[in-house]
Coordinates of C-alpha atoms in Angstrom, one line a residue:
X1 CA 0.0 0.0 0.0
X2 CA 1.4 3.5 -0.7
X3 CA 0.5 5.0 2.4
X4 CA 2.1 2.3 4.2
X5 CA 5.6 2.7 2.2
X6 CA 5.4 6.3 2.6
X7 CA 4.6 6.1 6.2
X8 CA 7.7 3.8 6.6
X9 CA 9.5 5.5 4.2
X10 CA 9.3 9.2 6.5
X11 CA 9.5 6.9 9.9
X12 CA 13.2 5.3 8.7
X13 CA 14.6 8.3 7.5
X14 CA 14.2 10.4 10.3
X15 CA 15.0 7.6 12.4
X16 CA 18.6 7.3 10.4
X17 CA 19.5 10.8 10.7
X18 CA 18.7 10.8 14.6
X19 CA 20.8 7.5 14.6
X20 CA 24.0 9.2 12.8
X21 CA 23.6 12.1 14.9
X22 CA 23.8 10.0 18.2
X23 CA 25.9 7.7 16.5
X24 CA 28.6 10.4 16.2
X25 CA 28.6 11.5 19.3
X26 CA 29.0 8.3 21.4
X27 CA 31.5 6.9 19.5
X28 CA 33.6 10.3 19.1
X29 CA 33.4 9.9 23.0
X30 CA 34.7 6.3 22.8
X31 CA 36.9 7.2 20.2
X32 CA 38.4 9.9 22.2
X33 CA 39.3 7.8 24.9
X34 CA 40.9 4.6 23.2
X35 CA 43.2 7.4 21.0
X36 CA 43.9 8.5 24.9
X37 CA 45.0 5.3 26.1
X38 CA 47.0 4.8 22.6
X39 CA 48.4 7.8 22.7
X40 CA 49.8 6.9 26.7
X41 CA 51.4 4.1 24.7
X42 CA 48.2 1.3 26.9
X43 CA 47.4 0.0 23.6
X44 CA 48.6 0.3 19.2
X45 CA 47.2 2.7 16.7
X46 CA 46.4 -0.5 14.9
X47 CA 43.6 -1.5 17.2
X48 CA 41.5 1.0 17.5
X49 CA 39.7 0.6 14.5
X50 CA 39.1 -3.0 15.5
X51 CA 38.0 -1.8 19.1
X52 CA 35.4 0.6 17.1
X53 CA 33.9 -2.1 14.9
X54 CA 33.0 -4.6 17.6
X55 CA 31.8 -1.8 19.8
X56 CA 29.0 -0.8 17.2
X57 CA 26.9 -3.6 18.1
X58 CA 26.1 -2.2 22.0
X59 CA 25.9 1.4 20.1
X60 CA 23.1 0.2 18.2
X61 CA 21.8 -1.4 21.2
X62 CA 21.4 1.7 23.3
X63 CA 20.8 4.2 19.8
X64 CA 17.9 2.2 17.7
X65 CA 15.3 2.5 20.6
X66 CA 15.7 6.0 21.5
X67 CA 16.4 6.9 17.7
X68 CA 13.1 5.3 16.6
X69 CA 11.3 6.9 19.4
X70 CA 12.1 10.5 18.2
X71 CA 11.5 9.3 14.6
X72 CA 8.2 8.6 15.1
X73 CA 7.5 12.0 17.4
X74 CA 9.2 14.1 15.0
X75 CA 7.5 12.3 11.8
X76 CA 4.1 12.4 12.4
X77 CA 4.6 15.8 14.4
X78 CA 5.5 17.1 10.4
X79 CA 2.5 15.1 9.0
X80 CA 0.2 16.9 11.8
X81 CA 1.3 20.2 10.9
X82 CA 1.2 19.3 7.4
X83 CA -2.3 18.6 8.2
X84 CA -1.5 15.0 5.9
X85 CA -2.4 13.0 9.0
X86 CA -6.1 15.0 8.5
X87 CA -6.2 13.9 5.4
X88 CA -5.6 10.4 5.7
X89 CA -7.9 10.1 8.0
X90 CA -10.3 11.5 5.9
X91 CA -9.9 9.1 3.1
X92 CA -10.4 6.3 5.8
X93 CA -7.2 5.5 7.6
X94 CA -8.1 4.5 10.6
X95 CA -6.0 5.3 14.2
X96 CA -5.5 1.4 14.3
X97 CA -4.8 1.4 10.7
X98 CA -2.1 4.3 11.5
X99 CA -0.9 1.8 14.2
X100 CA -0.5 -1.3 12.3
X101 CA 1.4 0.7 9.9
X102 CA 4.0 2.1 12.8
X103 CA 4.2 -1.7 13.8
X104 CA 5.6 -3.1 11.0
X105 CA 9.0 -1.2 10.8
X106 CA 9.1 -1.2 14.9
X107 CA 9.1 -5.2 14.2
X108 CA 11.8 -4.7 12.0
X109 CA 13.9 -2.4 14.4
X110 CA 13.1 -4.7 17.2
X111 CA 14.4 -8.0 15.8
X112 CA 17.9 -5.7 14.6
X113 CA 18.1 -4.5 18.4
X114 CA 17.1 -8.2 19.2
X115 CA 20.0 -9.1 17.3
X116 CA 22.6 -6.8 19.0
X117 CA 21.3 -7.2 22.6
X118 CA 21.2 -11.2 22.7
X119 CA 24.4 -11.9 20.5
X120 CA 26.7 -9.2 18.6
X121 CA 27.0 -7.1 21.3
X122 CA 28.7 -9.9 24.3
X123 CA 30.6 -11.7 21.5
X124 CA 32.0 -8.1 20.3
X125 CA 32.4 -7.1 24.0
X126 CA 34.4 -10.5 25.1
X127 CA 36.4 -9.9 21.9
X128 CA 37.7 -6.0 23.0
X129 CA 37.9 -7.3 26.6
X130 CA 40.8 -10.0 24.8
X131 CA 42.4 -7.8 23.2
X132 CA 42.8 -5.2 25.6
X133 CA 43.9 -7.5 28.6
X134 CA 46.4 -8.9 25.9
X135 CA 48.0 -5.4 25.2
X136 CA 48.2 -4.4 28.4
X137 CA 49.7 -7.2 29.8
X138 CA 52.7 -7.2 28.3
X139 CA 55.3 -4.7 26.6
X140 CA 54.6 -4.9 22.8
X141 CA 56.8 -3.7 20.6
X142 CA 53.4 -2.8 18.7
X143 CA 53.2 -0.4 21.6
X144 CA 56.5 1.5 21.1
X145 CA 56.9 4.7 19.2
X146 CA 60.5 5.2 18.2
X147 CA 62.4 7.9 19.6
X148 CA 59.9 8.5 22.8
X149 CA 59.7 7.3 26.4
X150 CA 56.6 5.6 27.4
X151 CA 55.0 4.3 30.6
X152 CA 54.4 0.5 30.9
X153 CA 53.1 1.0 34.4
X154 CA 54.8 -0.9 37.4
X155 CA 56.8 2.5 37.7
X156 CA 58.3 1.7 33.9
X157 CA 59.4 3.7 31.2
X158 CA 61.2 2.6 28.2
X159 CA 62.8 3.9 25.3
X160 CA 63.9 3.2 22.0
X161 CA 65.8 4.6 19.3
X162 CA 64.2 2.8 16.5
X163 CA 62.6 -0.8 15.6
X164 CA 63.5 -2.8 12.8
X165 CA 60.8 -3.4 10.2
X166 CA 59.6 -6.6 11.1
X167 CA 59.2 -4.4 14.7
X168 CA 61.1 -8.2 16.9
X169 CA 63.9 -6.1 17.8
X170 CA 64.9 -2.8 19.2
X171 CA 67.6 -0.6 18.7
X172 CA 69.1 1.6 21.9
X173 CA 67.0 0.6 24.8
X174 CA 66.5 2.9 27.4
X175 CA 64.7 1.4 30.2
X176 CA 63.8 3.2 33.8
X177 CA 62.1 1.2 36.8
X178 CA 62.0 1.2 40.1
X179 CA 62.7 -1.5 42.5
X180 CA 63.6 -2.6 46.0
X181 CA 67.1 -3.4 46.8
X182 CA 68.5 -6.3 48.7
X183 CA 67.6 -3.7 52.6
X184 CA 64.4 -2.9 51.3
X185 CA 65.0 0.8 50.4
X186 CA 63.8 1.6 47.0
X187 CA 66.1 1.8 44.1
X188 CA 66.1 3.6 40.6
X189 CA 67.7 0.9 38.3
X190 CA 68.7 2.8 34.7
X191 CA 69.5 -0.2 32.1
X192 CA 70.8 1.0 28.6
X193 CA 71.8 -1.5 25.6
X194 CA 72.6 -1.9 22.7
X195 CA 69.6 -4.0 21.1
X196 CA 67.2 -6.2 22.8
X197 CA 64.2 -8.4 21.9
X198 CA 61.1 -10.4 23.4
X199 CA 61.1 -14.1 24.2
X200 CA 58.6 -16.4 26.2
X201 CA 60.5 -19.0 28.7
X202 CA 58.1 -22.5 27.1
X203 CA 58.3 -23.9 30.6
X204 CA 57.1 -21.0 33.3
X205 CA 55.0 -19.1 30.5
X206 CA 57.2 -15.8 31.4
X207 CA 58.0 -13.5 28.5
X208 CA 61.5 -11.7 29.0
X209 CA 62.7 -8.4 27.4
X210 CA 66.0 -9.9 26.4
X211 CA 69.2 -6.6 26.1
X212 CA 72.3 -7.1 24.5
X213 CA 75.4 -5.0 24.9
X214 CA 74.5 -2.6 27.5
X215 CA 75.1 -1.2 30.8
X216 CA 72.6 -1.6 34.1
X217 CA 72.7 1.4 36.8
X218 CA 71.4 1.2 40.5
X219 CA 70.9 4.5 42.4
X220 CA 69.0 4.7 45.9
X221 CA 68.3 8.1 46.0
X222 CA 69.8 10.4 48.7
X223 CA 73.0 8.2 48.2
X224 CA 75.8 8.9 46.8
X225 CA 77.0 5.4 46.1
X226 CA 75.4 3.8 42.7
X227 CA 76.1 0.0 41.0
X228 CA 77.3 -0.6 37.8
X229 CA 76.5 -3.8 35.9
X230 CA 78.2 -4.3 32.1
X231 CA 76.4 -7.3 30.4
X232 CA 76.5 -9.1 27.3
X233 CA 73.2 -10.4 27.0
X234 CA 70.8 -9.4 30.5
X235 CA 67.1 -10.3 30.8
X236 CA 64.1 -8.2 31.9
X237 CA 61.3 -10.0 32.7
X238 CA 58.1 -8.5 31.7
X239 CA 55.1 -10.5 32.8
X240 CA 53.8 -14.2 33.7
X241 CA 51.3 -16.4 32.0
X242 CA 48.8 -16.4 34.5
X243 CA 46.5 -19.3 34.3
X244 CA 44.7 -19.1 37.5
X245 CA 40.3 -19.2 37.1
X246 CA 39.2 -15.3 37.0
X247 CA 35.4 -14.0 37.1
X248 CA 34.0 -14.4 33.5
X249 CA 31.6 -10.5 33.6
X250 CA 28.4 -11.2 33.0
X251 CA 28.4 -8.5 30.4
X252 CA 31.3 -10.7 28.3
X253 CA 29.1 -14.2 28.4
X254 CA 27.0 -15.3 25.7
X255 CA 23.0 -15.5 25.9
X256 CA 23.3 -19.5 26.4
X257 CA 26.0 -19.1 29.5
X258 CA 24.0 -16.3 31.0
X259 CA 20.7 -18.7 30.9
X260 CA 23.1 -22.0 32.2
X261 CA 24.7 -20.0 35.0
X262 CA 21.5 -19.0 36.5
X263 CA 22.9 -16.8 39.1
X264 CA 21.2 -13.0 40.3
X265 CA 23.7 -11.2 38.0
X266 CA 23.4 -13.5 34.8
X267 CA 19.5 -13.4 35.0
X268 CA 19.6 -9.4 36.0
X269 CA 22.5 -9.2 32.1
X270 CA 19.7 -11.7 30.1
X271 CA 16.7 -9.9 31.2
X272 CA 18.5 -6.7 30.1
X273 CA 19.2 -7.9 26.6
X274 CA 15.6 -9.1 26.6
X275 CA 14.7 -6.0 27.4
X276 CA 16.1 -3.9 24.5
X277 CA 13.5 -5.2 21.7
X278 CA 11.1 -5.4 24.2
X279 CA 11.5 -1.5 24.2
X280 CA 10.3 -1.5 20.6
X281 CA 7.1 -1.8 20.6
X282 CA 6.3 -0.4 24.0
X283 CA 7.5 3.0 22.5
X284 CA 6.0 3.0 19.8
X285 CA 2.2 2.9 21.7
X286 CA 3.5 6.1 23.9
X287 CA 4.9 7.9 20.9
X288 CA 1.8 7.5 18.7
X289 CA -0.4 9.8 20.9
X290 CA 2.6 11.9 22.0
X291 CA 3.6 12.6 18.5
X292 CA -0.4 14.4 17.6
X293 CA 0.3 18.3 17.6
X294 CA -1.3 21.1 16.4
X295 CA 0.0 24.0 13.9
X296 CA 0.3 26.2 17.0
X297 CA 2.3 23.8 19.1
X298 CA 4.9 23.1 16.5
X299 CA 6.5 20.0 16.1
X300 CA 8.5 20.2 18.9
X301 CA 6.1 20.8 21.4
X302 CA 5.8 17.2 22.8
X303 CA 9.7 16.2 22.4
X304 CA 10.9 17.5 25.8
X305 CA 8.2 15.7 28.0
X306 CA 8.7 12.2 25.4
X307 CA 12.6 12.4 26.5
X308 CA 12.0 12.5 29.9
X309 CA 9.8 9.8 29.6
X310 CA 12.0 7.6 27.4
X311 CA 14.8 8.3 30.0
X312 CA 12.1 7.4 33.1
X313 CA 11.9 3.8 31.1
X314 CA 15.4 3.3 30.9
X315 CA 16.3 4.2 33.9
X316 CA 14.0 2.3 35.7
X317 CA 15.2 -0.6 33.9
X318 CA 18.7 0.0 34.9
X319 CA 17.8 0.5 38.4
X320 CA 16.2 -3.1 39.1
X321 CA 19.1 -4.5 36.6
X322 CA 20.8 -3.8 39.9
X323 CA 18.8 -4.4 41.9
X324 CA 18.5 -8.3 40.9
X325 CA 22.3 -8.3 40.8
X326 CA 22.4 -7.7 44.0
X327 CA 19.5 -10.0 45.1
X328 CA 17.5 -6.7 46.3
X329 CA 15.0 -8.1 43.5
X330 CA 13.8 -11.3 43.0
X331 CA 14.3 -12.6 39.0
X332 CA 11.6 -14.0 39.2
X333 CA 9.8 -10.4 39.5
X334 CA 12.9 -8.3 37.9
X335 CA 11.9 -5.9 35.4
X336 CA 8.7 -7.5 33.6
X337 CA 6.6 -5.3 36.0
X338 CA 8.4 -1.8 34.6
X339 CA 7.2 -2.8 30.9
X340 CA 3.8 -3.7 32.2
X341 CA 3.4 -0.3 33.7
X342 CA 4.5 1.3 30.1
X343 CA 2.8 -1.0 28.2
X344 CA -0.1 0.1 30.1
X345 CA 0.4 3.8 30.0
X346 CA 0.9 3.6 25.9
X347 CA -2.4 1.7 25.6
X348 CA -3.5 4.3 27.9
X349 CA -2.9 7.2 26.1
X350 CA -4.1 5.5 22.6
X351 CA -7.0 4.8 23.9
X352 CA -7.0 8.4 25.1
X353 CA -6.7 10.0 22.3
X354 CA -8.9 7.9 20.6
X355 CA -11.9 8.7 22.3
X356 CA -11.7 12.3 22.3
X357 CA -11.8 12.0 18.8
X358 CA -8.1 11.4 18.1
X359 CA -7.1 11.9 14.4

């Protein structure tokens, strides 16, 4: 039906641009802060792109709901002004008609959120949560920018003069650290080389910064004494293979693990990611009614009060997400009770609307 494509038609686009406009800003914010932590040497140029594309999924996640939200206030607020809704209903459109038409693209928007919430968005978080731990567990060469010192945390900084292409070895190592000497007092060691390179001991799982050539300084400060060390070949080591069980974040498991562990915090994550698509359709009943202006309102009239209540919703939702992580809340009730109430208050105000003559 053409009324039905050009409904959907004016409901998507405005629901793209308000997407690329919030799009932009949250991942500029992101963005900002991953060039930070590259920039303080934590993690390579290289991955930041990567980081970016497996982040877009929880983006979309949070973005699609509130985007289509606005798309529908701010397209049908046009079509009021317009008077276009007037005449549709004129020529027989019905309100339900008018909301069987909204439906179909909120189905649409609500199995791509589906999508996000219950699968892109843990694998792609689980994946960035890998490769950050891997680049800041050890000291990459990936990580070094010739010709400028660095911290590596653990009170390091190192330095280099340059890298060779294949970036496996250094050339003139500078490398600052402190450390406690054999009375406890602390100690500045300097250590300067020639060349070095990385290596992994196969049986303890350590990697070692391996120098060549160099000389190795020990200073406690206030003294005026100092060590000198001349070596051949001296090794650093950098970190351990630490193969100990850790806490798996319930925000890095998959849909499956979250409904086999069972626990307060893995029901309180699923019931989250349920709760995206869920979103859907509940806005789209409270933005129908919201959305009918007249020419002396404007457009905009309704948008404020529609935020506030869009951010009521989420909020709420985060709040007994909480909640039944901390066992405040049972799962059983958890946050089926919070749509209910909206889902009510949409059919509500439909019905509302309706009655007093509506469209």
């Amino acid at each position: 039906m053409i009324v039905s494509r050009y409904l959907t038609r004016e409901i998507l686009l405005t629901m793209s641009a308000v997407a690329g406009v919030l799009l932009l800003v949250i991942m500029g914010s992101r963005f900002i802060r991953y060039f930070t932590d590259a920039a303080q040497g934590e993690l390579p140029l290289s991955a930041l792109g990567t980081l970016m594309l497996f982040h877009m999924p929880s983006f979309l996640e949070l973005v699609l709901p509130l985007s289509f939200f606005l798309a529908i206030l701010l397209a049908y607020g046009q079509l009021y002004l317009n008077s276009e809704i007037t005449v549709l209903v004129a020529c027989g459109i019905s309100p339900n008609r008018l909301l069987q038409v909204t439906l179909l693209p909120a189905a649409l928007i609500a199995v791509l959120v589906g999508l996000c919430s219950l699968w892109l968005t843990p694998a792609g978080a689980a994946h960035n949560e890998r490769l950050i731990d891997e680049q800041q567990s050890q000291l990459d060469f990936s990580l070094l920018t010739p010709g400028r010192f660095q911290d590596f945390g653990n009170d390091r900084s190192a330095y280099t003069q340059s890298l060779s292409d294949d970036r496996s070895r250094m050339q003139n190592v500078f490398i600052s650290e402190r450390q406690t000497g054999g009375n406890g007092s602390p100690q500045q060691v300097v250590t300067r080389a020639e060349g070095g390179y990385q290596t992994t001991d196969p049986d303890t799982g350590s990697r070692y910064l391996v120098l060549e050539n160099g000389q190795r300084y020990s200073v406690e400060p206030g003294s005026p004494v100092a060590e000198k060390l001349e070596f051949g070949s001296y090794g650093v080591r950098l970190a351990t293979d630490d193969t100990g069980e850790v806490d798996v974040d319930s925000e890095l498991m998959s849909t499956p693990e979250l409904i086999a562990d069972g626990d307060d915090e893995s029901m309180a994550q699923l019931q989250w990611r349920l709760s995206m698509p869920l979103m859907i359709p509940i806005l789209t009943l409270l933005a129908l009614p919201l959305s009918r202006v007249n020419p002396r309102q404007g457009r905009f009239a309704k948008l404020l009060p529609a935020i506030f209540l869009h951010i009521s919703y989420l909020s709420l939702l985060l709040a007994a997400q909480d909640a039944i992580a901390r066992g405040s809340l049972p799962s059983g009730i958890g946050m089926w009770p919070i749509h209910l109430v909206y889902l009510t208050l949409g059919l509500f105000l439909i019905r509302r609307d309706q009655t007093r003559g509506g469209r």
